[in-house]
Amino acid sequence: MNLDLAPIAHALDQAARNARALPQFSRHRPFNLEQAYQIQRASMAHRYADGERMIGLKLGFTSRAKMQQMGVDSLIWGWLTDAMLEEDGGQLNLDRYIHPRAEPELCFLTRRAIDRPLTQLEAVDYLEAVAPAIEIIDSRYEAFKFSLEDVVADNCSSAGLVVGPWSRDFSTLANAGVLMRLDGALVEAGSTAAILGHPLRSLVHASQLLARADISLPAGSLIMAGAATAAVALTPGAQLSVEINGYGECAFTCSGQAQGERS
Ligand code: OOG
Ligand code: MG
């Protein structure tokens, strides 16, 4: 990695820890996509050095709804750590976030190590279970605005995740209804088919990305497939739930207050 990319990784790590927004790097210190993934890895290395444990990975921009909302049109991937896990049915403390948003996802639990590119037919054999999930994204950039390279460097806005009940039934995964409610009112509705046409394709893409990066993902890892709909902003006291038809629901209630963009 170029020496001058290390300070960017450090700045992103600090921004995430302290919940302080940063100006986009692409404005004054542009870097390419390959460098963005190097920055992402270097910034994650700071967290591992501080005792956080890698628990899996997430894909982003696997649905048109998300690409349109954020104005980015390429699939991206980042890392999940144990510190990001939030309790299903619990309180989500907004204090440690900048401008958090929630989005409805499916979470896969792997049964075998993923160490080569998989086909869609093989993918299900690598799964132990699937669960309805909520991803909490919190871009470290001001106004939640970024280029593709910026967001990749920022570990794809990963900040938190809530995982609902596990199921071993993969038979209706292809086209299950997705409902997201805020304070009981429906705010987003869609289908798991919005995730690359079939959520198992997220697993296929993950296996290809891992193979290209020469990384083996251990059995027992989580893979967040990417949001099926646009994300919604979280406000103090909000109750957020996601229901995936046939797979049940997961939910949380917000406590505290997000940091906002004070400098
Ligand atoms: C980037 C992360 C995108 C998804 O599920 O599509 C993502 C962002 O929107 O800030 O997690
Ligand atoms: Mg997501």
PDB file of C-alpha atoms and ligand atoms in Angstrom:
ATOM      1  CA  MET A   1       0.000   0.000   0.000  1.00  0.00           C
ATOM      2  CA  ASN A   2       1.236   3.505  -0.809  1.00  0.00           C
ATOM      3  CA  LEU A   3       2.500   5.134   2.337  1.00  0.00           C
ATOM      4  CA  ASP A   4       0.167   8.101   1.975  1.00  0.00           C
ATOM      5  CA  LEU A   5      -2.901   5.839   2.074  1.00  0.00           C
ATOM      6  CA  ALA A   6      -2.208   4.774   5.679  1.00  0.00           C
ATOM      7  CA  PRO A   7      -3.344   8.131   7.144  1.00  0.00           C
ATOM      8  CA  ILE A   8      -6.651   7.761   5.282  1.00  0.00           C
ATOM      9  CA  ALA A   9      -7.202   4.336   6.866  1.00  0.00           C
ATOM     10  CA  HIS A  10      -6.351   5.828  10.253  1.00  0.00           C
ATOM     11  CA  ALA A  11      -8.709   8.791   9.761  1.00  0.00           C
ATOM     12  CA  LEU A  12     -11.589   6.496   8.782  1.00  0.00           C
ATOM     13  CA  ASP A  13     -10.954   4.273  11.784  1.00  0.00           C
ATOM     14  CA  GLN A  14     -10.943   7.284  14.109  1.00  0.00           C
ATOM     15  CA  ALA A  15     -14.099   8.682  12.500  1.00  0.00           C
ATOM     16  CA  ALA A  16     -15.895   5.367  13.096  1.00  0.00           C
ATOM     17  CA  ARG A  17     -14.702   5.081  16.707  1.00  0.00           C
ATOM     18  CA  ASN A  18     -15.513   8.659  17.622  1.00  0.00           C
ATOM     19  CA  ALA A  19     -18.664   8.954  15.490  1.00  0.00           C
ATOM     20  CA  ARG A  20     -17.346  12.073  13.756  1.00  0.00           C
ATOM     21  CA  ALA A  21     -18.065  12.751  10.090  1.00  0.00           C
ATOM     22  CA  LEU A  22     -15.243  13.428   7.608  1.00  0.00           C
ATOM     23  CA  PRO A  23     -15.142  15.235   4.267  1.00  0.00           C
ATOM     24  CA  GLN A  24     -14.996  12.850   1.294  1.00  0.00           C
ATOM     25  CA  PHE A  25     -11.461  11.931   0.285  1.00  0.00           C
ATOM     26  CA  SER A  26     -12.287  11.692  -3.412  1.00  0.00           C
ATOM     27  CA  ARG A  27     -12.565  15.510  -3.409  1.00  0.00           C
ATOM     28  CA  HIS A  28      -8.979  16.278  -2.368  1.00  0.00           C
ATOM     29  CA  ARG A  29      -7.037  13.007  -2.338  1.00  0.00           C
ATOM     30  CA  PRO A  30      -8.529  10.687  -5.002  1.00  0.00           C
ATOM     31  CA  PHE A  31      -7.618   6.986  -4.992  1.00  0.00           C
ATOM     32  CA  ASN A  32      -8.678   4.110  -7.229  1.00  0.00           C
ATOM     33  CA  LEU A  33     -10.872   1.133  -6.321  1.00  0.00           C
ATOM     34  CA  GLU A  34      -7.977  -1.206  -5.669  1.00  0.00           C
ATOM     35  CA  GLN A  35      -6.462   1.344  -3.301  1.00  0.00           C
ATOM     36  CA  ALA A  36      -9.887   1.802  -1.687  1.00  0.00           C
ATOM     37  CA  TYR A  37      -9.924  -1.904  -0.737  1.00  0.00           C
ATOM     38  CA  GLN A  38      -6.345  -1.568   0.580  1.00  0.00           C
ATOM     39  CA  ILE A  39      -7.477   1.338   2.760  1.00  0.00           C
ATOM     40  CA  GLN A  40     -10.485  -0.714   3.915  1.00  0.00           C
ATOM     41  CA  ARG A  41      -8.214  -3.584   4.960  1.00  0.00           C
ATOM     42  CA  ALA A  42      -5.751  -1.270   6.702  1.00  0.00           C
ATOM     43  CA  SER A  43      -8.529   0.451   8.596  1.00  0.00           C
ATOM     44  CA  MET A  44      -9.995  -2.927   9.671  1.00  0.00           C
ATOM     45  CA  ALA A  45      -6.513  -3.962  10.834  1.00  0.00           C
ATOM     46  CA  HIS A  46      -6.679  -1.138  13.418  1.00  0.00           C
ATOM     47  CA  ARG A  47      -9.869  -2.667  14.822  1.00  0.00           C
ATOM     48  CA  TYR A  48      -8.489  -6.211  14.932  1.00  0.00           C
ATOM     49  CA  ALA A  49      -5.390  -4.866  16.664  1.00  0.00           C
ATOM     50  CA  ASP A  50      -7.724  -3.421  19.290  1.00  0.00           C
ATOM     51  CA  GLY A  51      -9.395  -6.781  19.888  1.00  0.00           C
ATOM     52  CA  GLU A  52     -12.389  -6.739  17.547  1.00  0.00           C
ATOM     53  CA  ARG A  53     -13.018 -10.075  15.869  1.00  0.00           C
ATOM     54  CA  MET A  54     -14.005 -10.582  12.227  1.00  0.00           C
ATOM     55  CA  ILE A  55     -17.349 -12.438  12.088  1.00  0.00           C
ATOM     56  CA  GLY A  56     -18.118 -12.287   8.387  1.00  0.00           C
ATOM     57  CA  LEU A  57     -18.709 -10.015   5.465  1.00  0.00           C
ATOM     58  CA  LYS A  58     -21.372  -7.886   3.868  1.00  0.00           C
ATOM     59  CA  LEU A  59     -22.250  -7.103   0.317  1.00  0.00           C
ATOM     60  CA  GLY A  60     -23.559  -3.719  -0.714  1.00  0.00           C
ATOM     61  CA  PHE A  61     -25.435  -2.374  -3.705  1.00  0.00           C
ATOM     62  CA  THR A  62     -26.907  -5.756  -4.608  1.00  0.00           C
ATOM     63  CA  SER A  63     -30.304  -4.157  -5.292  1.00  0.00           C
ATOM     64  CA  ARG A  64     -31.415  -1.439  -7.684  1.00  0.00           C
ATOM     65  CA  ALA A  65     -33.260   0.331  -4.846  1.00  0.00           C
ATOM     66  CA  LYS A  66     -29.981   0.865  -2.974  1.00  0.00           C
ATOM     67  CA  MET A  67     -27.989   1.835  -6.072  1.00  0.00           C
ATOM     68  CA  GLN A  68     -30.595   4.450  -6.909  1.00  0.00           C
ATOM     69  CA  GLN A  69     -30.793   5.793  -3.370  1.00  0.00           C
ATOM     70  CA  MET A  70     -27.013   6.279  -3.146  1.00  0.00           C
ATOM     71  CA  GLY A  71     -26.144   6.966  -6.803  1.00  0.00           C
ATOM     72  CA  VAL A  72     -23.587   4.148  -6.942  1.00  0.00           C
ATOM     73  CA  ASP A  73     -23.895   1.276  -9.401  1.00  0.00           C
ATOM     74  CA  SER A  74     -21.290  -1.378  -8.519  1.00  0.00           C
ATOM     75  CA  LEU A  75     -21.441  -4.221  -6.037  1.00  0.00           C
ATOM     76  CA  ILE A  76     -19.119  -3.646  -3.060  1.00  0.00           C
ATOM     77  CA  TRP A  77     -18.048  -5.671  -0.025  1.00  0.00           C
ATOM     78  CA  GLY A  78     -16.803  -5.062   3.476  1.00  0.00           C
ATOM     79  CA  TRP A  79     -16.190  -6.716   6.834  1.00  0.00           C
ATOM     80  CA  LEU A  80     -18.356  -7.388   9.889  1.00  0.00           C
ATOM     81  CA  THR A  81     -16.945  -7.577  13.424  1.00  0.00           C
ATOM     82  CA  ASP A  82     -18.321  -8.771  16.749  1.00  0.00           C
ATOM     83  CA  ALA A  83     -18.482  -5.160  17.977  1.00  0.00           C
ATOM     84  CA  MET A  84     -21.150  -4.430  15.356  1.00  0.00           C
ATOM     85  CA  LEU A  85     -23.616  -7.039  16.656  1.00  0.00           C
ATOM     86  CA  GLU A  86     -26.730  -5.503  18.189  1.00  0.00           C
ATOM     87  CA  GLU A  87     -29.382  -7.477  20.035  1.00  0.00           C
ATOM     88  CA  ASP A  88     -32.603  -8.550  18.318  1.00  0.00           C
ATOM     89  CA  GLY A  89     -35.518  -7.064  20.269  1.00  0.00           C
ATOM     90  CA  GLY A  90     -33.138  -4.857  22.234  1.00  0.00           C
ATOM     91  CA  GLN A  91     -32.224  -1.194  22.463  1.00  0.00           C
ATOM     92  CA  LEU A  92     -30.002   0.335  19.825  1.00  0.00           C
ATOM     93  CA  ASN A  93     -27.987   3.115  21.407  1.00  0.00           C
ATOM     94  CA  LEU A  94     -27.721   5.865  18.793  1.00  0.00           C
ATOM     95  CA  ASP A  95     -24.983   7.689  20.755  1.00  0.00           C
ATOM     96  CA  ARG A  96     -22.215   5.806  18.984  1.00  0.00           C
ATOM     97  CA  TYR A  97     -23.436   6.630  15.482  1.00  0.00           C
ATOM     98  CA  ILE A  98     -23.191   9.738  13.277  1.00  0.00           C
ATOM     99  CA  HIS A  99     -26.313   9.622  11.075  1.00  0.00           C
ATOM    100  CA  PRO A 100     -27.423   5.977  11.155  1.00  0.00           C
ATOM    101  CA  ARG A 101     -29.827   4.381   8.717  1.00  0.00           C
ATOM    102  CA  ALA A 102     -31.448   0.925   8.782  1.00  0.00           C
ATOM    103  CA  GLU A 103     -32.086  -1.398   5.883  1.00  0.00           C
ATOM    104  CA  PRO A 104     -33.753  -4.812   5.530  1.00  0.00           C
ATOM    105  CA  GLU A 105     -31.450  -7.713   4.715  1.00  0.00           C
ATOM    106  CA  LEU A 106     -31.023 -11.465   4.834  1.00  0.00           C
ATOM    107  CA  CYS A 107     -28.127 -12.851   6.846  1.00  0.00           C
ATOM    108  CA  PHE A 108     -26.522 -16.185   5.912  1.00  0.00           C
ATOM    109  CA  LEU A 109     -24.622 -18.390   8.352  1.00  0.00           C
ATOM    110  CA  THR A 110     -22.009 -20.518   6.590  1.00  0.00           C
ATOM    111  CA  ARG A 111     -21.615 -24.254   7.252  1.00  0.00           C
ATOM    112  CA  ARG A 112     -18.329 -24.789   5.420  1.00  0.00           C
ATOM    113  CA  ALA A 113     -15.303 -22.669   4.742  1.00  0.00           C
ATOM    114  CA  ILE A 114     -15.692 -20.719   1.497  1.00  0.00           C
ATOM    115  CA  ASP A 115     -12.356 -21.053  -0.229  1.00  0.00           C
ATOM    116  CA  ARG A 116     -13.218 -21.094  -3.923  1.00  0.00           C
ATOM    117  CA  PRO A 117     -15.739 -19.537  -6.317  1.00  0.00           C
ATOM    118  CA  LEU A 118     -19.139 -21.262  -5.948  1.00  0.00           C
ATOM    119  CA  THR A 119     -21.956 -21.736  -8.409  1.00  0.00           C
ATOM    120  CA  GLN A 120     -25.506 -20.899  -7.358  1.00  0.00           C
ATOM    121  CA  LEU A 121     -26.325 -24.619  -7.231  1.00  0.00           C
ATOM    122  CA  GLU A 122     -23.453 -25.313  -4.843  1.00  0.00           C
ATOM    123  CA  ALA A 123     -24.034 -22.232  -2.701  1.00  0.00           C
ATOM    124  CA  VAL A 124     -26.856 -23.682  -0.601  1.00  0.00           C
ATOM    125  CA  ASP A 125     -24.609 -26.599   0.471  1.00  0.00           C
ATOM    126  CA  TYR A 126     -22.331 -24.064   2.125  1.00  0.00           C
ATOM    127  CA  LEU A 127     -25.125 -22.672   4.273  1.00  0.00           C
ATOM    128  CA  GLU A 128     -26.106 -23.634   7.775  1.00  0.00           C
ATOM    129  CA  ALA A 129     -29.035 -21.199   8.086  1.00  0.00           C
ATOM    130  CA  VAL A 130     -30.594 -17.925   6.999  1.00  0.00           C
ATOM    131  CA  ALA A 131     -32.241 -15.188   9.066  1.00  0.00           C
ATOM    132  CA  PRO A 132     -34.112 -11.918   8.573  1.00  0.00           C
ATOM    133  CA  ALA A 133     -31.701  -9.130   9.474  1.00  0.00           C
ATOM    134  CA  ILE A 134     -31.326  -5.383   9.763  1.00  0.00           C
ATOM    135  CA  GLU A 135     -28.154  -3.628   8.774  1.00  0.00           C
ATOM    136  CA  ILE A 136     -27.336  -0.307  10.423  1.00  0.00           C
ATOM    137  CA  ILE A 137     -25.203   1.707   8.037  1.00  0.00           C
ATOM    138  CA  ASP A 138     -23.475   4.904   9.124  1.00  0.00           C
ATOM    139  CA  SER A 139     -21.301   6.533   6.496  1.00  0.00           C
ATOM    140  CA  ARG A 140     -18.297   8.258   8.006  1.00  0.00           C
ATOM    141  CA  TYR A 141     -18.656  10.958   5.321  1.00  0.00           C
ATOM    142  CA  GLU A 142     -20.514  14.210   5.773  1.00  0.00           C
ATOM    143  CA  ALA A 143     -24.100  14.242   4.510  1.00  0.00           C
ATOM    144  CA  PHE A 144     -23.863  10.459   3.846  1.00  0.00           C
ATOM    145  CA  LYS A 145     -22.396  11.347   0.417  1.00  0.00           C
ATOM    146  CA  PHE A 146     -19.569   9.422  -1.205  1.00  0.00           C
ATOM    147  CA  SER A 147     -18.008   8.108  -4.396  1.00  0.00           C
ATOM    148  CA  LEU A 148     -17.693   4.355  -4.973  1.00  0.00           C
ATOM    149  CA  GLU A 149     -14.037   4.512  -3.831  1.00  0.00           C
ATOM    150  CA  ASP A 150     -14.882   6.563  -0.723  1.00  0.00           C
ATOM    151  CA  VAL A 151     -17.538   4.133   0.478  1.00  0.00           C
ATOM    152  CA  VAL A 152     -15.349   1.082  -0.124  1.00  0.00           C
ATOM    153  CA  ALA A 153     -12.515   2.667   1.892  1.00  0.00           C
ATOM    154  CA  ASP A 154     -15.079   3.297   4.657  1.00  0.00           C
ATOM    155  CA  ASN A 155     -15.811  -0.450   4.941  1.00  0.00           C
ATOM    156  CA  CYS A 156     -18.986   0.115   2.942  1.00  0.00           C
ATOM    157  CA  SER A 157     -20.642   2.156   5.746  1.00  0.00           C
ATOM    158  CA  SER A 158     -20.817  -0.949   7.992  1.00  0.00           C
ATOM    159  CA  ALA A 159     -21.742  -0.015  11.524  1.00  0.00           C
ATOM    160  CA  GLY A 160     -24.194  -2.479  13.072  1.00  0.00           C
ATOM    161  CA  LEU A 161     -26.348  -5.510  12.449  1.00  0.00           C
ATOM    162  CA  VAL A 162     -29.299  -7.220  14.071  1.00  0.00           C
ATOM    163  CA  VAL A 163     -29.971 -10.853  13.203  1.00  0.00           C
ATOM    164  CA  GLY A 164     -33.404 -12.470  13.698  1.00  0.00           C
ATOM    165  CA  PRO A 165     -34.407 -16.134  14.075  1.00  0.00           C
ATOM    166  CA  TRP A 166     -32.379 -18.677  12.094  1.00  0.00           C
ATOM    167  CA  SER A 167     -34.116 -20.957   9.596  1.00  0.00           C
ATOM    168  CA  ARG A 168     -32.825 -23.958   7.664  1.00  0.00           C
ATOM    169  CA  ASP A 169     -35.524 -23.665   5.029  1.00  0.00           C
ATOM    170  CA  PHE A 170     -34.000 -22.199   1.883  1.00  0.00           C
ATOM    171  CA  SER A 171     -36.921 -23.176  -0.340  1.00  0.00           C
ATOM    172  CA  THR A 172     -38.690 -19.796  -0.487  1.00  0.00           C
ATOM    173  CA  LEU A 173     -35.607 -17.619  -0.358  1.00  0.00           C
ATOM    174  CA  ALA A 174     -35.856 -16.574  -3.986  1.00  0.00           C
ATOM    175  CA  ASN A 175     -38.922 -14.374  -3.687  1.00  0.00           C
ATOM    176  CA  ALA A 176     -40.006 -13.660  -0.125  1.00  0.00           C
ATOM    177  CA  GLY A 177     -41.847 -10.460   0.803  1.00  0.00           C
ATOM    178  CA  VAL A 178     -39.790  -7.870   2.710  1.00  0.00           C
ATOM    179  CA  LEU A 179     -41.486  -5.343   4.987  1.00  0.00           C
ATOM    180  CA  MET A 180     -39.748  -2.625   7.006  1.00  0.00           C
ATOM    181  CA  ARG A 181     -41.754  -0.752   9.632  1.00  0.00           C
ATOM    182  CA  LEU A 182     -40.913   2.403  11.547  1.00  0.00           C
ATOM    183  CA  ASP A 183     -43.039   2.955  14.656  1.00  0.00           C
ATOM    184  CA  GLY A 184     -45.452   0.375  13.293  1.00  0.00           C
ATOM    185  CA  ALA A 185     -45.970   2.124   9.945  1.00  0.00           C
ATOM    186  CA  LEU A 186     -44.805   0.469   6.750  1.00  0.00           C
ATOM    187  CA  VAL A 187     -41.908   2.491   5.290  1.00  0.00           C
ATOM    188  CA  GLU A 188     -40.387   0.101   2.740  1.00  0.00           C
ATOM    189  CA  ALA A 189     -41.762  -2.999   1.020  1.00  0.00           C
ATOM    190  CA  GLY A 190     -40.086  -5.277  -1.478  1.00  0.00           C
ATOM    191  CA  SER A 191     -38.952  -8.792  -2.220  1.00  0.00           C
ATOM    192  CA  THR A 192     -35.799 -10.808  -1.633  1.00  0.00           C
ATOM    193  CA  ALA A 193     -35.763 -11.186  -5.427  1.00  0.00           C
ATOM    194  CA  ALA A 194     -34.556  -7.570  -5.507  1.00  0.00           C
ATOM    195  CA  ILE A 195     -31.197  -8.879  -4.211  1.00  0.00           C
ATOM    196  CA  LEU A 196     -29.403  -9.716  -7.486  1.00  0.00           C
ATOM    197  CA  GLY A 197     -32.529 -11.552  -8.733  1.00  0.00           C
ATOM    198  CA  HIS A 198     -31.923 -14.228  -6.055  1.00  0.00           C
ATOM    199  CA  PRO A 199     -30.216 -13.705  -2.669  1.00  0.00           C
ATOM    200  CA  LEU A 200     -28.066 -16.811  -3.179  1.00  0.00           C
ATOM    201  CA  ARG A 201     -26.297 -14.814  -5.900  1.00  0.00           C
ATOM    202  CA  SER A 202     -24.880 -12.672  -3.081  1.00  0.00           C
ATOM    203  CA  LEU A 203     -23.186 -15.789  -1.784  1.00  0.00           C
ATOM    204  CA  VAL A 204     -21.886 -16.610  -5.247  1.00  0.00           C
ATOM    205  CA  HIS A 205     -20.485 -13.082  -5.604  1.00  0.00           C
ATOM    206  CA  ALA A 206     -18.995 -13.252  -2.117  1.00  0.00           C
ATOM    207  CA  SER A 207     -17.219 -16.511  -3.005  1.00  0.00           C
ATOM    208  CA  GLN A 208     -15.818 -14.949  -6.180  1.00  0.00           C
ATOM    209  CA  LEU A 209     -14.633 -11.822  -4.366  1.00  0.00           C
ATOM    210  CA  LEU A 210     -13.014 -13.909  -1.623  1.00  0.00           C
ATOM    211  CA  ALA A 211     -11.257 -16.115  -4.197  1.00  0.00           C
ATOM    212  CA  ARG A 212      -9.961 -13.070  -6.057  1.00  0.00           C
ATOM    213  CA  ALA A 213      -8.640 -11.629  -2.784  1.00  0.00           C
ATOM    214  CA  ASP A 214      -7.150 -15.029  -1.882  1.00  0.00           C
ATOM    215  CA  ILE A 215      -9.093 -15.189   1.389  1.00  0.00           C
ATOM    216  CA  SER A 216     -10.823 -18.240   2.859  1.00  0.00           C
ATOM    217  CA  LEU A 217     -13.907 -17.422   4.942  1.00  0.00           C
ATOM    218  CA  PRO A 218     -14.210 -19.846   7.886  1.00  0.00           C
ATOM    219  CA  ALA A 219     -17.326 -21.963   8.561  1.00  0.00           C
ATOM    220  CA  GLY A 220     -19.656 -20.226  11.024  1.00  0.00           C
ATOM    221  CA  SER A 221     -19.258 -16.820   9.379  1.00  0.00           C
ATOM    222  CA  LEU A 222     -22.088 -14.392   8.644  1.00  0.00           C
ATOM    223  CA  ILE A 223     -22.749 -12.977   5.187  1.00  0.00           C
ATOM    224  CA  MET A 224     -25.127 -10.034   4.854  1.00  0.00           C
ATOM    225  CA  ALA A 225     -26.652 -10.290   1.371  1.00  0.00           C
ATOM    226  CA  GLY A 226     -27.338  -6.577   0.833  1.00  0.00           C
ATOM    227  CA  ALA A 227     -30.472  -4.514   1.327  1.00  0.00           C
ATOM    228  CA  ALA A 228     -33.624  -5.387  -0.606  1.00  0.00           C
ATOM    229  CA  THR A 229     -35.014  -1.832  -0.351  1.00  0.00           C
ATOM    230  CA  ALA A 230     -33.753   1.680   0.326  1.00  0.00           C
ATOM    231  CA  ALA A 231     -32.555   2.531   3.859  1.00  0.00           C
ATOM    232  CA  VAL A 232     -34.381   4.736   6.398  1.00  0.00           C
ATOM    233  CA  ALA A 233     -32.875   7.229   8.850  1.00  0.00           C
ATOM    234  CA  LEU A 234     -33.011   6.349  12.562  1.00  0.00           C
ATOM    235  CA  THR A 235     -34.294   8.952  15.005  1.00  0.00           C
ATOM    236  CA  PRO A 236     -34.420   8.955  18.826  1.00  0.00           C
ATOM    237  CA  GLY A 237     -37.030   6.571  20.207  1.00  0.00           C
ATOM    238  CA  ALA A 238     -37.791   5.010  16.817  1.00  0.00           C
ATOM    239  CA  GLN A 239     -38.968   1.403  16.730  1.00  0.00           C
ATOM    240  CA  LEU A 240     -37.689  -0.395  13.659  1.00  0.00           C
ATOM    241  CA  SER A 241     -38.711  -3.864  12.503  1.00  0.00           C
ATOM    242  CA  VAL A 242     -38.051  -5.981   9.452  1.00  0.00           C
ATOM    243  CA  GLU A 243     -40.196  -8.937   8.451  1.00  0.00           C
ATOM    244  CA  ILE A 244     -39.274 -11.407   5.753  1.00  0.00           C
ATOM    245  CA  ASN A 245     -42.247 -13.492   4.727  1.00  0.00           C
ATOM    246  CA  GLY A 246     -41.750 -17.091   5.868  1.00  0.00           C
ATOM    247  CA  TYR A 247     -38.663 -16.219   7.939  1.00  0.00           C
ATOM    248  CA  GLY A 248     -40.085 -14.096  10.730  1.00  0.00           C
ATOM    249  CA  GLU A 249     -38.919 -10.725  11.950  1.00  0.00           C
ATOM    250  CA  CYS A 250     -36.292  -8.830  13.897  1.00  0.00           C
ATOM    251  CA  ALA A 251     -36.528  -5.455  15.558  1.00  0.00           C
ATOM    252  CA  PHE A 252     -34.991  -2.875  17.867  1.00  0.00           C
ATOM    253  CA  THR A 253     -35.898   0.345  19.644  1.00  0.00           C
ATOM    254  CA  CYS A 254     -33.581   3.338  19.435  1.00  0.00           C
ATOM    255  CA  SER A 255     -32.306   4.934  22.610  1.00  0.00           C
ATOM    256  CA  GLY A 256     -29.939   7.878  22.953  1.00  0.00           C
ATOM    257  CA  GLN A 257     -29.191  10.333  20.188  1.00  0.00           C
ATOM    258  CA  ALA A 258     -26.912  10.139  17.158  1.00  0.00           C
ATOM    259  CA  GLN A 259     -23.915  12.501  17.090  1.00  0.00           C
ATOM    260  CA  GLY A 260     -24.973  14.257  13.900  1.00  0.00           C
ATOM    261  CA  GLU A 261     -22.372  16.175  11.924  1.00  0.00           C
ATOM    262  CA  ARG A 262     -20.972  18.491  14.561  1.00  0.00           C
ATOM    263  CA  SER A 263     -17.317  19.180  13.956  1.00  0.00           C
TER     264      SER A 263
HETATM  265  C1  OOG B   1     -23.284   1.667   1.444  1.00  0.00           C
HETATM  266  C2  OOG B   1     -23.638   0.267   1.889  1.00  0.00           C
HETATM  267  C3  OOG B   1     -24.647  -0.407   0.983  1.00  0.00           C
HETATM  268  C4  OOG B   1     -26.342  -2.329   0.933  1.00  0.00           C
HETATM  269  O1  OOG B   1     -26.935  -3.201   1.581  1.00  0.00           O
HETATM  270  O2  OOG B   1     -26.622  -2.083  -0.241  1.00  0.00           O
HETATM  271  C5  OOG B   1     -25.276  -1.570   1.632  1.00  0.00           C
HETATM  272  C6  OOG B   1     -24.299   2.698   1.859  1.00  0.00           C
HETATM  273  O3  OOG B   1     -25.426   2.696   1.370  1.00  0.00           O
HETATM  274  O4  OOG B   1     -23.943   3.568   2.679  1.00  0.00           O
HETATM  275  O5  OOG B   1     -24.977  -1.928   2.746  1.00  0.00           O
HETATM  276 MG    MG B   2     -26.470  -3.224   3.631  1.00  0.00          MG
END
